[in-house]
Every structure is written in structure tokens, then in C-alpha cells.
Coordinates of C-alpha atoms in Angstrom, one line a residue:
M1 CA 124.1 146.5 90.2
A2 CA 121.9 143.7 89.0
Y3 CA 119.5 143.4 91.9
K4 CA 116.2 142.0 90.7
T5 CA 113.0 143.9 90.8
V6 CA 110.2 142.2 92.8
V7 CA 106.7 143.6 91.9
E8 CA 103.8 142.9 94.3
D9 CA 100.7 144.0 92.4
N10 CA 97.0 144.3 93.1
I11 CA 97.4 144.9 96.9
D12 CA 94.4 146.1 98.7
V13 CA 96.1 147.1 102.0
L14 CA 99.9 147.6 102.2
V15 CA 101.2 147.9 105.8
V16 CA 104.5 149.7 106.1
G17 CA 106.3 148.8 109.3
A18 CA 105.3 145.9 111.6
G19 CA 105.6 147.3 115.1
L20 CA 102.4 147.4 117.2
G21 CA 100.7 149.9 114.9
G22 CA 101.4 147.8 111.8
T23 CA 100.5 144.5 113.4
G24 CA 97.2 146.0 114.6
A25 CA 96.5 147.2 111.0
A26 CA 97.2 143.8 109.4
F27 CA 95.1 141.9 112.0
E28 CA 92.0 144.1 111.6
A29 CA 92.3 144.5 107.9
R30 CA 91.6 140.7 107.6
Y31 CA 88.5 141.0 109.7
W32 CA 86.9 143.7 107.5
G33 CA 88.5 142.5 104.3
K34 CA 88.0 138.7 104.1
D35 CA 88.9 138.6 100.4
K36 CA 91.4 141.5 100.4
K37 CA 95.1 141.2 99.7
I38 CA 97.1 142.3 102.7
I39 CA 100.8 142.7 102.5
I40 CA 103.3 143.8 105.2
A41 CA 106.7 145.3 104.5
E42 CA 109.0 145.5 107.6
K43 CA 112.6 146.7 107.8
A44 CA 113.6 144.2 110.4
N45 CA 111.7 141.0 111.3
I46 CA 108.1 141.2 112.4
D47 CA 108.7 138.9 115.4
R48 CA 111.1 141.3 117.0
S49 CA 110.6 144.7 115.5
G50 CA 109.4 148.1 116.6
A51 CA 109.6 149.8 120.0
V52 CA 108.3 146.7 121.9
A53 CA 111.0 144.5 120.3
Q54 CA 113.0 143.5 123.4
G55 CA 110.0 143.3 125.7
L56 CA 107.9 145.6 127.9
Y57 CA 106.8 145.2 131.5
A58 CA 103.6 147.3 131.4
I59 CA 100.8 148.1 129.1
N60 CA 100.6 151.8 129.6
C61 CA 97.2 152.5 128.1
Y62 CA 94.3 150.6 129.5
M63 CA 91.0 152.1 130.7
G64 CA 89.7 149.2 132.8
T65 CA 86.1 150.3 132.1
R66 CA 84.7 146.8 132.8
F67 CA 86.2 147.1 136.3
G68 CA 84.8 150.6 136.9
E69 CA 88.3 152.1 136.8
N70 CA 88.4 154.7 134.0
N71 CA 86.4 155.9 131.0
P72 CA 87.7 157.2 127.6
E73 CA 86.8 160.7 128.7
D74 CA 89.1 160.4 131.6
H75 CA 92.0 159.5 129.3
V76 CA 91.4 162.5 127.1
R77 CA 91.5 164.8 130.1
Y78 CA 94.7 163.1 131.3
A79 CA 96.5 163.4 127.9
R80 CA 95.2 166.9 127.3
N81 CA 96.5 168.0 130.7
D82 CA 99.9 166.4 130.2
L83 CA 100.3 168.1 126.7
M84 CA 99.3 171.5 128.1
G85 CA 96.1 171.4 126.1
M86 CA 97.5 170.5 122.7
V87 CA 95.8 167.2 121.6
R88 CA 93.3 166.0 119.0
E89 CA 90.5 164.9 121.4
D90 CA 88.5 163.2 118.7
L91 CA 91.4 160.8 117.9
L92 CA 92.3 160.3 121.5
F93 CA 88.7 159.5 122.5
D94 CA 88.3 157.1 119.6
M95 CA 91.5 155.2 120.6
A96 CA 90.5 155.1 124.2
R97 CA 87.0 153.7 123.6
H98 CA 88.5 150.7 121.8
V99 CA 91.8 150.0 123.6
D100 CA 90.4 147.7 126.3
S101 CA 89.2 145.2 123.7
T102 CA 92.7 145.2 122.2
V103 CA 94.2 144.4 125.6
H104 CA 91.7 141.6 126.3
Q105 CA 92.6 140.2 122.9
F106 CA 96.3 140.2 123.8
E107 CA 95.4 138.2 126.9
E108 CA 93.5 135.6 124.8
W109 CA 96.5 135.3 122.6
G110 CA 98.6 134.3 125.5
L111 CA 100.2 137.5 126.9
P112 CA 100.5 137.0 130.7
L113 CA 98.8 139.9 132.4
M114 CA 99.2 140.1 136.2
K115 CA 96.0 140.0 138.2
D116 CA 94.8 141.0 141.6
P117 CA 93.9 137.6 143.2
E118 CA 91.1 139.2 145.2
T119 CA 89.2 141.1 142.5
G120 CA 90.3 139.5 139.3
A121 CA 91.1 142.9 137.9
Y122 CA 94.5 143.5 136.2
L123 CA 97.2 144.5 138.6
R124 CA 97.7 148.3 138.3
E125 CA 101.0 150.0 138.3
G126 CA 99.3 153.4 138.0
K127 CA 96.0 154.9 136.9
W128 CA 96.6 153.9 133.3
Q129 CA 99.2 151.2 133.5
I130 CA 98.7 147.5 134.0
M131 CA 101.6 145.1 134.7
I132 CA 102.5 142.2 132.4
H133 CA 105.2 139.6 131.9
G134 CA 106.2 141.1 128.7
E135 CA 109.4 139.4 127.4
S136 CA 107.5 137.8 124.5
Y137 CA 104.9 140.7 124.0
K138 CA 106.0 141.3 120.4
P139 CA 106.2 137.7 119.1
I140 CA 102.7 137.0 120.6
V141 CA 101.2 140.0 118.8
A142 CA 103.2 139.4 115.6
E143 CA 101.6 135.9 115.4
A144 CA 98.2 137.4 114.9
A145 CA 99.4 139.7 112.1
K146 CA 101.3 136.9 110.3
K147 CA 98.2 134.8 110.3
S148 CA 96.2 137.7 108.9
A149 CA 98.5 138.9 106.1
D150 CA 98.8 137.3 102.7
K151 CA 102.5 137.9 102.8
V152 CA 105.1 139.4 105.2
Y153 CA 108.2 140.9 103.6
N154 CA 110.8 141.0 106.3
R155 CA 114.0 142.9 105.8
V156 CA 112.4 145.3 103.3
C157 CA 113.3 149.0 104.0
V158 CA 110.6 151.2 102.5
T159 CA 112.1 154.4 101.1
H160 CA 109.3 156.2 99.2
L161 CA 105.6 156.2 98.8
L162 CA 104.1 156.0 95.3
L163 CA 101.5 158.5 94.1
D164 CA 98.8 157.7 91.6
E165 CA 99.4 159.3 88.2
S166 CA 95.8 159.2 87.1
R167 CA 94.4 161.3 89.9
E168 CA 95.9 164.1 91.9
N169 CA 96.8 163.4 95.6
R170 CA 96.0 159.7 95.7
I171 CA 98.3 157.0 97.1
A172 CA 99.4 154.1 94.9
G173 CA 101.8 152.1 97.0
A174 CA 105.5 152.2 98.0
V175 CA 109.0 151.1 97.0
G176 CA 112.0 149.9 99.0
F177 CA 114.8 147.4 99.0
N178 CA 115.7 144.2 100.8
V179 CA 118.5 145.0 103.2
R180 CA 120.0 141.5 102.8
T181 CA 119.6 140.6 99.1
G182 CA 119.4 144.1 97.6
D183 CA 116.3 143.3 95.6
Y184 CA 114.2 146.3 94.6
H185 CA 110.6 146.0 95.9
V186 CA 107.6 147.7 94.2
F187 CA 104.3 147.5 96.0
K188 CA 101.2 148.6 94.0
S189 CA 98.4 149.1 96.5
K190 CA 95.0 150.8 96.8
T191 CA 95.7 151.9 100.3
V192 CA 98.8 152.2 102.4
I193 CA 98.8 152.2 106.2
V194 CA 102.1 153.7 107.6
G195 CA 103.0 152.2 110.9
A196 CA 106.7 153.0 110.7
G197 CA 108.8 154.4 113.5
G198 CA 109.2 157.9 114.9
A199 CA 112.7 159.5 115.2
S200 CA 115.4 158.6 117.7
N201 CA 119.0 159.7 117.1
I202 CA 118.1 163.0 115.3
F203 CA 119.5 164.9 118.3
K204 CA 123.0 164.1 119.6
P205 CA 122.5 161.4 122.3
R206 CA 124.1 161.5 125.7
S207 CA 125.6 158.1 125.0
V208 CA 128.9 158.1 123.1
G209 CA 131.4 155.6 121.6
E210 CA 130.4 152.0 122.2
G211 CA 127.3 153.1 124.1
A212 CA 125.9 155.0 121.1
G213 CA 123.1 152.6 120.5
R214 CA 121.9 152.9 124.2
V215 CA 119.2 155.5 123.7
W216 CA 115.8 155.6 125.2
Y217 CA 113.5 155.3 122.1
A218 CA 114.2 152.4 119.7
P219 CA 117.5 153.2 118.0
W220 CA 116.3 151.8 114.7
S221 CA 113.4 154.2 114.6
S222 CA 114.7 156.6 111.9
G223 CA 111.8 159.0 111.4
S224 CA 110.3 157.0 108.5
A225 CA 106.9 157.5 109.9
Y226 CA 107.3 161.2 109.1
A227 CA 109.8 161.4 106.2
L228 CA 107.7 159.1 104.0
L229 CA 104.6 161.3 104.5
I230 CA 106.4 164.7 104.3
N231 CA 108.1 163.7 101.1
A232 CA 104.7 162.6 99.6
G233 CA 103.2 166.0 100.5
A234 CA 101.0 165.0 103.5
K235 CA 100.2 167.6 106.1
M236 CA 101.9 167.1 109.5
T237 CA 101.0 168.4 112.9
Q238 CA 102.7 169.2 116.2
M239 CA 106.1 168.3 115.0
E240 CA 107.6 170.8 117.5
N241 CA 106.3 168.6 120.3
R242 CA 109.4 166.5 121.0
I243 CA 109.8 164.6 124.2
V244 CA 112.6 164.6 126.8
L245 CA 112.5 161.8 129.4
A246 CA 113.7 161.4 132.9
R247 CA 115.5 158.1 132.9
F248 CA 118.1 156.1 134.9
K249 CA 121.4 157.4 133.8
D250 CA 123.3 155.9 130.9
G251 CA 121.1 152.7 130.7
Y252 CA 117.9 154.7 129.9
G253 CA 115.9 152.4 132.1
P254 CA 112.3 153.6 132.5
V255 CA 111.2 155.1 135.8
G256 CA 107.5 154.4 135.7
A257 CA 107.4 151.1 137.6
Y258 CA 109.7 152.6 140.2
F259 CA 107.6 155.7 140.8
L260 CA 104.2 154.0 140.6
H261 CA 104.7 150.4 141.9
L262 CA 107.7 150.7 144.1
K263 CA 106.7 154.1 145.3
T264 CA 110.2 155.6 145.0
Y265 CA 110.8 159.3 144.7
T266 CA 113.5 161.7 143.6
Q267 CA 115.9 164.0 145.4
N268 CA 118.8 166.3 144.5
G269 CA 122.5 165.6 145.2
E270 CA 122.1 167.1 148.8
G271 CA 119.3 164.6 149.5
E272 CA 116.6 167.3 149.3
E273 CA 113.2 167.4 147.7
Y274 CA 113.6 170.0 144.9
E275 CA 110.5 170.2 142.7
S276 CA 108.6 172.6 145.1
K277 CA 111.4 175.2 145.1
W278 CA 110.8 175.7 141.3
Y279 CA 107.1 176.2 141.7
D280 CA 107.1 180.0 141.4
H281 CA 109.6 180.0 138.6
T282 CA 107.5 177.6 136.6
K283 CA 104.2 179.4 137.4
A284 CA 105.7 182.6 135.9
I285 CA 106.2 180.7 132.6
V286 CA 103.1 178.5 132.3
G287 CA 100.5 180.0 134.7
E288 CA 97.8 177.8 136.1
Y289 CA 99.1 174.6 134.3
I290 CA 101.6 174.1 137.2
D291 CA 98.6 173.6 139.5
H292 CA 97.1 170.8 137.5
H293 CA 97.1 167.2 138.8
P294 CA 99.0 165.2 137.9
T295 CA 101.8 167.7 137.2
P296 CA 102.5 167.7 133.4
T297 CA 105.6 165.6 132.6
C298 CA 107.4 168.5 130.9
L299 CA 107.0 170.7 134.0
R300 CA 108.6 168.0 136.2
N301 CA 111.5 167.9 133.7
H302 CA 111.7 171.6 133.9
A303 CA 112.4 171.5 137.7
F304 CA 114.9 168.6 137.2
I305 CA 116.9 170.5 134.5
H306 CA 117.0 173.8 136.5
E307 CA 118.0 172.1 139.7
V308 CA 120.9 170.4 137.9
N309 CA 121.9 173.7 136.2
A310 CA 121.8 175.4 139.6
G311 CA 124.7 173.1 140.7
R312 CA 122.7 170.8 143.0
G313 CA 122.9 167.6 140.9
P314 CA 122.8 164.8 140.4
I315 CA 119.2 163.9 140.8
H316 CA 118.8 160.5 142.5
M317 CA 116.0 158.0 142.5
V318 CA 115.5 157.0 146.1
T319 CA 115.5 153.2 145.9
M320 CA 117.2 152.3 149.1
E321 CA 113.9 152.3 151.1
A322 CA 111.8 150.3 148.7
F323 CA 114.6 147.7 148.1
Q324 CA 114.7 146.8 151.8
D325 CA 111.5 144.8 150.9
P326 CA 112.8 141.6 149.2
H327 CA 109.7 141.4 147.0
L328 CA 110.0 145.0 145.8
E329 CA 113.7 144.5 145.2
E330 CA 112.9 141.5 143.0
V331 CA 110.3 143.5 141.1
G332 CA 112.8 146.3 140.6
W333 CA 115.4 144.1 139.0
E334 CA 112.9 142.0 137.1
N335 CA 111.4 145.1 135.6
F336 CA 114.7 145.8 133.8
L337 CA 115.7 142.2 133.1
G338 CA 112.5 141.9 131.2
M339 CA 112.8 145.0 129.0
T340 CA 115.9 147.1 129.5
V341 CA 118.6 144.5 130.2
G342 CA 121.3 147.1 129.6
Q343 CA 120.3 149.0 132.7
A344 CA 120.6 146.0 135.0
V345 CA 124.0 145.0 133.3
L346 CA 125.2 148.6 133.7
W347 CA 124.4 148.7 137.4
A348 CA 126.2 145.4 137.9
A349 CA 129.2 146.5 135.9
T350 CA 129.5 149.9 137.7
D351 CA 128.9 148.5 141.2
V352 CA 125.6 150.3 141.8
D353 CA 123.3 148.2 144.0
P354 CA 120.0 150.1 144.3
K355 CA 119.5 148.5 147.7
Y356 CA 122.5 150.3 149.2
E357 CA 122.9 153.3 146.8
N358 CA 120.4 155.5 145.2
P359 CA 121.0 155.5 141.4
E360 CA 121.3 158.6 139.3
L361 CA 118.7 159.9 137.0
T362 CA 119.2 162.0 133.9
T363 CA 117.2 163.8 131.3
S364 CA 117.5 162.3 127.8
E365 CA 118.1 163.9 124.5
P366 CA 114.9 164.8 122.7
Y367 CA 112.9 162.3 120.6
V368 CA 110.2 162.9 118.0
M369 CA 107.5 160.2 118.1
G370 CA 103.8 160.4 118.3
S371 CA 102.7 157.3 120.1
H372 CA 104.3 157.6 123.5
A373 CA 103.7 160.9 125.4
T374 CA 104.0 163.4 122.6
G375 CA 101.7 164.4 119.7
C376 CA 103.8 164.7 116.5
G377 CA 102.7 163.1 113.3
A378 CA 100.4 163.4 110.3
W379 CA 97.3 165.5 110.3
C380 CA 94.6 162.8 110.1
S381 CA 90.8 162.7 109.7
G382 CA 89.0 161.5 112.8
P383 CA 85.9 159.3 113.3
E384 CA 82.7 160.5 111.7
D385 CA 80.6 160.4 114.9
I386 CA 82.6 162.8 117.0
S387 CA 85.0 164.8 114.8
P388 CA 84.3 168.5 114.1
P389 CA 84.3 169.4 110.4
E390 CA 87.9 170.7 110.5
Y391 CA 89.0 167.3 111.7
F392 CA 87.0 165.1 109.4
W393 CA 87.3 164.3 105.7
G394 CA 85.7 161.0 105.1
Y395 CA 87.8 158.2 106.6
N396 CA 89.2 157.6 110.1
R397 CA 93.0 158.0 110.4
M398 CA 93.3 159.0 106.7
M399 CA 95.8 161.6 106.0
T400 CA 95.5 164.5 103.6
I401 CA 96.5 162.2 100.8
D402 CA 93.6 159.9 99.7
G403 CA 94.1 156.3 100.6
L404 CA 97.0 157.0 102.9
F405 CA 96.4 156.0 106.6
G406 CA 98.5 155.9 109.7
A407 CA 98.9 154.2 113.1
G408 CA 101.2 154.7 116.1
D409 CA 104.0 157.2 115.6
A410 CA 102.6 158.3 112.3
V411 CA 99.4 159.8 113.6
G412 CA 99.6 163.3 115.1
G413 CA 97.8 164.6 118.1
T414 CA 97.3 161.3 119.9
P415 CA 99.8 161.1 122.8
H416 CA 99.7 158.5 125.5
A417 CA 98.7 155.7 123.1
F418 CA 101.8 153.6 123.8
S419 CA 101.8 150.0 122.6
S420 CA 98.1 149.0 123.1
G421 CA 96.9 152.3 121.8
S422 CA 99.2 152.0 118.7
F423 CA 97.8 148.6 118.0
T424 CA 94.3 149.9 118.4
E425 CA 95.0 152.8 116.1
G426 CA 96.2 150.2 113.5
R427 CA 92.9 148.5 113.9
L428 CA 90.9 151.7 113.4
S429 CA 92.9 152.7 110.3
A430 CA 92.6 149.3 108.7
K431 CA 88.8 149.3 109.2
A432 CA 88.6 152.7 107.5
A433 CA 91.0 151.6 104.7
C434 CA 88.8 148.6 103.9
K435 CA 85.8 150.9 103.8
Y436 CA 87.7 153.2 101.4
I437 CA 88.3 150.3 99.1
D438 CA 84.7 149.0 99.4
D439 CA 83.5 152.5 98.4
G440 CA 85.5 152.1 95.2
K441 CA 87.9 154.9 96.0
G442 CA 91.0 152.9 95.2
E443 CA 90.1 151.9 91.6
G444 CA 92.0 152.7 88.5
I445 CA 95.4 153.5 90.0
V446 CA 98.2 154.2 87.5
I447 CA 101.9 153.9 88.2
S448 CA 104.2 154.3 85.2
E449 CA 107.3 152.4 84.6
K450 CA 109.0 155.8 84.6
Q451 CA 108.0 156.5 88.2
I452 CA 109.2 153.1 89.2
N453 CA 112.5 153.3 87.4
T454 CA 113.3 156.8 88.5
L455 CA 112.8 155.8 92.1
R456 CA 115.0 152.8 91.5
E457 CA 117.8 155.0 90.5
V458 CA 117.3 157.2 93.5
V459 CA 117.2 154.3 95.9
Y460 CA 120.5 152.8 94.8
K461 CA 122.3 156.1 94.1
P462 CA 124.4 155.9 97.3
M463 CA 125.9 152.6 96.2
E464 CA 126.5 153.8 92.6
H465 CA 128.1 156.9 94.1
Y466 CA 130.4 154.8 96.2
K467 CA 131.3 152.6 93.3
T468 CA 132.3 155.6 91.2
F469 CA 134.4 157.3 93.7
R470 CA 135.7 154.7 96.1
N471 CA 139.2 154.8 94.7
E472 CA 139.6 158.4 95.6
I473 CA 139.9 158.0 99.3
T474 CA 142.6 160.2 100.6
A475 CA 143.0 158.8 104.1
G476 CA 141.0 156.5 106.3
S477 CA 137.4 157.2 105.3
V478 CA 138.0 160.7 103.9
N479 CA 136.9 161.2 100.4
P480 CA 136.5 164.6 98.6
N481 CA 133.5 163.2 96.6
Y482 CA 131.2 161.8 99.3
I483 CA 130.3 161.4 103.0
N484 CA 129.3 158.1 104.5
P485 CA 126.1 157.6 106.6
R486 CA 127.9 157.7 109.9
Q487 CA 129.6 161.0 109.1
G488 CA 126.2 162.4 108.0
L489 CA 124.5 161.3 111.2
D490 CA 127.2 162.9 113.4
R491 CA 126.7 166.1 111.5
L492 CA 122.9 166.0 111.7
Q493 CA 122.9 165.3 115.5
K494 CA 125.4 168.1 116.2
L495 CA 123.3 170.5 114.2
M496 CA 120.0 169.6 115.8
D497 CA 121.6 169.6 119.3
E498 CA 123.0 173.0 119.0
Y499 CA 120.4 174.8 116.9
G500 CA 117.2 172.8 117.7
G501 CA 117.4 172.7 121.5
G502 CA 119.3 169.5 122.4
V503 CA 120.8 168.3 125.6
T504 CA 124.1 170.2 125.5
V505 CA 122.4 173.6 125.4
S506 CA 119.8 172.6 128.1
Y507 CA 117.1 172.3 125.4
M508 CA 117.3 176.1 124.6
T509 CA 116.7 177.5 121.1
N510 CA 115.4 180.8 119.5
E511 CA 114.5 182.2 116.2
N512 CA 118.1 183.1 115.2
L513 CA 119.3 179.6 116.0
L514 CA 116.5 177.9 114.3
N515 CA 117.0 179.9 111.1
I516 CA 120.7 179.0 111.1
G517 CA 119.8 175.4 111.7
L518 CA 117.4 175.4 108.7
K519 CA 120.0 176.9 106.5
K520 CA 122.5 174.3 107.5
L521 CA 120.0 171.5 106.9
K522 CA 119.4 172.9 103.4
I523 CA 123.2 172.7 102.7
M524 CA 123.3 169.2 104.2
E525 CA 120.5 168.1 101.9
E526 CA 122.7 169.0 98.9
D527 CA 125.5 166.9 100.5
L528 CA 123.1 164.0 101.1
E529 CA 122.9 163.7 97.3
K530 CA 126.5 162.6 97.6
V531 CA 126.1 160.2 100.5
A532 CA 127.9 156.9 99.7
A533 CA 127.0 153.3 100.7
E534 CA 129.7 150.7 100.6
D535 CA 127.2 147.8 101.0
L536 CA 123.5 147.1 101.6
H537 CA 123.8 147.7 105.3
E538 CA 125.2 151.2 104.6
L539 CA 122.5 151.7 102.0
M540 CA 119.9 151.2 104.7
R541 CA 121.8 153.6 107.0
A542 CA 121.9 156.1 104.1
W543 CA 118.1 156.0 103.8
E544 CA 117.6 156.1 107.6
L545 CA 119.8 159.3 107.5
K546 CA 117.8 160.8 104.7
H547 CA 114.6 160.1 106.6
R548 CA 116.0 161.6 109.8
H549 CA 117.2 164.6 107.9
R550 CA 113.7 165.3 106.5
T551 CA 112.1 164.8 109.9
S552 CA 114.5 167.2 111.5
E553 CA 113.8 169.9 108.9
C554 CA 110.0 169.6 109.7
V555 CA 110.8 169.7 113.5
L556 CA 112.7 173.0 113.1
Q557 CA 110.1 174.5 110.8
H558 CA 107.4 173.8 113.5
T559 CA 109.6 175.0 116.4
L560 CA 110.1 178.3 114.5
F561 CA 106.4 178.7 113.8
R562 CA 105.1 178.2 117.4
K563 CA 106.3 181.4 118.9
E564 CA 106.0 180.4 122.6
T565 CA 107.4 178.0 125.1
R566 CA 104.5 175.6 125.3
W567 CA 106.4 172.7 126.9
P568 CA 109.2 173.9 129.2
G569 CA 111.3 170.9 130.0
Y570 CA 111.0 169.6 126.5
Y571 CA 112.4 172.7 124.8
Y572 CA 112.6 176.5 125.4
R573 CA 112.2 179.3 122.9
G574 CA 114.5 181.7 124.6
D575 CA 113.0 184.6 122.7
A576 CA 109.4 183.6 123.7
M577 CA 109.8 182.1 127.1
K578 CA 106.2 182.2 128.2
L579 CA 103.3 179.9 127.3
D580 CA 100.9 182.1 125.3
D581 CA 97.3 180.7 125.4
E582 CA 96.0 183.9 123.8
N583 CA 97.8 183.4 120.5
W584 CA 99.0 179.8 120.6
H585 CA 96.2 177.6 122.0
V586 CA 96.2 176.0 118.6
L587 CA 97.5 173.0 116.8
T588 CA 100.3 173.6 114.2
V589 CA 99.9 172.1 110.7
S590 CA 102.6 172.1 108.0
R591 CA 102.9 170.9 104.4
R592 CA 106.0 170.6 102.4
D593 CA 105.5 171.0 98.7
P594 CA 107.2 168.0 97.1
K595 CA 108.0 169.9 94.0
T596 CA 109.6 173.0 95.5
G597 CA 110.6 171.8 99.0
E598 CA 108.9 174.9 100.5
Y599 CA 106.9 174.6 103.8
T600 CA 103.6 176.2 104.4
L601 CA 102.5 176.4 108.1
E602 CA 99.1 177.2 109.6
K603 CA 97.3 177.2 112.9
A604 CA 94.4 174.8 113.3
P605 CA 91.8 175.0 116.0
C606 CA 92.3 173.0 119.1
Y607 CA 88.8 171.9 120.1
H608 CA 88.1 170.6 123.6
L609 CA 85.3 168.1 123.0
V610 CA 85.5 166.6 126.5
S611 CA 84.4 168.7 129.5
E612 CA 87.0 169.8 132.1
N613 CA 85.4 167.8 135.0
E614 CA 83.8 164.4 135.3

């Protein structure tokens, strides 16, 4: 294949992924690096990419300090409580002390935030959420990044990070390909900020057939935020901390606005309140955590899952009362029409009118992503003024590879960042990356032609493989010499579902299952050397599959390592059903050796820097 090689050299800051984290990084990098060369590489198009692509009806992380609402310490307590203690408080506090300025900036740029006409404060949906008219949230934010960057490469799927050959453990850029033209892109850069997406579709989704793309977290988020880092040898943390969400059935419409703004509530199929009946059962597993307020999300899931398994489903969201108020009815529909159109369409198509019938809820398959309400991602350095020594090695949000930074899904230990927090984290990492460059740490990088050419062969191998063996199809898409990306994804999802604690086994796993799962992933990795791509679109799917596979492996390694059930309702270790604070009140950290593929796992201290009470 004669795709041309496009080399972008002498980059100061390369931003991989242009969701909210990446756009925040590009914007802030320009402020601290007036003369620096800033390049963005994005798999889709910056105007409509990332988790906020189709709109969002709330900004879920806003302190409101200027209105006397919350302080950063409050947010740390909230996230710590929801994650059953397991967070990086230095990173959380750092994000929380800067997030309000990010939101005020969004408003200046034209994002319509709803306001209380009496006080002038933003209209609250809940303690942390403010309401917005968010159909154009992403294009508005993307505009700022486009003005800041020297160049935006849309439609470039980044497959590998480049490592410096003159100095051990230093970043040197990235490579990828244009998913439309096939061109091979080489980015040589002093720093790289990874703002790529977490992992949806690594567990078998509840949606099948034509509904397969209807999942909760962005379907195009293929674990690149993790696989790029793991493959380069960066340390990862909390990868066992996947999230399962209570959502409106089949359309995956979010429930937050309904609970918080419309004041709806849930009941079982018999019309009963059910959470309280699981109190003693839950207390036996997690102890005093069940008495915390608000109740940690996973524990509410736990009651939901067990109530359904007891045969008293389905769980309904009681909307019939709220929807008698014409204003609230309008808000309820508008909430979905502005961000989850599929849910509104599904209700219309299946004759469900929430005014006259309480819609069903379900629990989703698990997702692995570190910017929403879970803490998976890279093990990163914190800010110098508050991080304890184990959490600090020179530059904020820098990973264990010099010059490699993260934002959003890529950073571990910072749950409840959401969109505004991810943008803020991008800003923090860009400021640190500019300082790293100003300190002369990115000088003298060497990338040999050999490294570039070797990776080029690796990137296009699925297309070469297809070309070589395409004439040996025996029937339909069956070929003894290869699998295609769809077949590979089906295999991965079934494996993760059954061995890693997916939805069809009610989120249950154990040491035996995890070991079988890891063995099967190893065999699958051999088969992924023979994945075939018929065209450039399939080449992208092949690399998404490879990234999902690597992420999945790390997830199973971590789940095996943490010998307790820390988050019942997200997953269960059937052989270690209790939360075990004595042995496991720690963060988990892993590193995969890029040369051998072996994982090393360790416990890291979980420091509580913010006091329990205000």
C-alpha cells in the first residue's frame, strides 16, 4: 500500500484525542506556551468528538464557591465516599479548586447556563450539577482549542506512542493513520498529553443486533486512553474499578435529571420501595459504608441487582407523578432530546408515555473510564503543593514516563470529574507540560527511522494480511487465516462478560474465572496478530479492538490482584465477598513490561488528605 508518510516534527505539545480533556489541554498550552508548537490528533472530528459529542444537559462538576455552595474539600469527601475510600485526594482537590473557572469560561464562550432569576446563581440540578442548554456544548468548547492549536489533525487514529531512543523512559511522540486517506502520521514531540477515551464495548452490551451501538458510554471510546499507556510501559491504577450504571432500559438515557430535578424515585415491579430491604444484606458485605450519605452509587446498584434477581423486577422509575406538571414533563423530554435522542425515540416507538406509564430501568454492562464516576487510569504525579512524596515526581499529571501527561479518562484516581473536570485536568496537564519543556527536559529526543518504519509495518499489517489471504474465504466471512474486527470484538465481549463479571453473570467473578479469562486473552492476543482489515474503516476497527483487548487484560489483572469485593454493584469477587479495609484500603498499581508482556502489581498507600468532617 502506497499511503504517504506525513511527518510533523518539532512539536512541543502533542494532544492525543480532542474530547473535553484534549481541548482543555490545547487551550491552556497556548496560554503558558505562547511560542510553542501545539498539535492535536483526533480520531473523529474535534467539533463533535468525545463523550460530549451529541450534547449534554448538565455540567456535573461545579463547586459554586463564589455563591457559597461548595468548597473543593467537599468534593473530595463526596468522591471519596462514593468510591468507598479509593481516590487520589491530591488530584481530586487540585481539579476541584480550578473547575469553577473552567465553567465560567464556558459561559463566556457562549454556553447557555440556566440561572436562578432571584439570586443569579446557576440553576442546580443537584449538589454538584448545574443545568445547561447543552446541544452545542462540544462545538463551543472545540472552538477555543482550534484557535489555540497550530494544527488540528482530524480523522487521525493514534495507535502507538513513540519512546525516545537517547534516554530511557522518555516520551518522543506518537504515530497513527488517517482513517479516510490511509496516510501514515508521525508526530515527533517533546511532550504528549493523552486525552483519548476510556473503554466502552469491552464487556458484552445488553443491546444486540441493530441496537448494538446503543450503549451508555461513548461507543467509539475504545480504551485508547489505557492501551497507549500500558503498551508504552506506564504504570496504571485502579483498573479494577469499572462502573455499572442504572439507566433507562434499552435507550441508556441518564437518570440524574429525573432523580434530582424532577424528584422521581424508583420502585420494584410490585410498586414497592425496595432499597431498604437490602440494608442488612449490604451491611454484612461493606460494614459502615452503607450508612454514609449519600449512599455510594455501587451500593444502590447492589440493591437493584439483587431485587431483580429475587424475581421482583422490573425496577421502574416513577415518572407518572412528576409528569402531571406540564413544566416538568417538558423538562423530562427536553433532557433527552438534547443529549440522548435515542431514548425519546425509543419511548415513542414502543408506546411508552412516562406521563401514563412508569418506564423501566436497567443496570448497564460495565465500562472502564476514569473521568465519570470511577477511578481507573494512569498513575500520575500530583501538584507539588499538596501531594505526599509517593504521589509526586516533578510535574502535575505526568505519568511514570517522562514527558507523558494525561487528562480525563487517562488519569487514574480522579472520579467525578465529568466534562468540566476533564477540561480542567487538560488545563492542569498542559501547564505542567509547558513547564517541563521550559525546564529543558524535552531536549535531544531521538527517534530512529527504524522505530518509525517498524511501527508503520505493524499499523498496516491487518490490511496486508487481508490482501494476502482474502482469496481463501471458505464461506461468507469465514477464512482459516484470519478473523475480522467484528468477530474479534464478539469474542472479547463474551470472554469479558463471562470471566470478568459482566451483565449475564450478574457481575460475578472469582480467581478461577479470572485466571481462565487471562489465559483466553493471551490466546486471543496471538490471534490478533492475524486480524484482517478489508479497508481503512476496518483498519480503525482492528486497532480499536487491539486497544480494547489490552485494556481488558489490565482490568482482569487488577481484578485478580484486589482480593476483596470493594464495590458491590459494580462487580463481585465471589471468593472474597466482603470489603476488607484491613488489607485492601489501598490503591492498586500495575505495570506491564513492554518487552515481556508480564504484569507487576503493587499496593500504593491511599492517603486521606482532607478531614472527614467540615
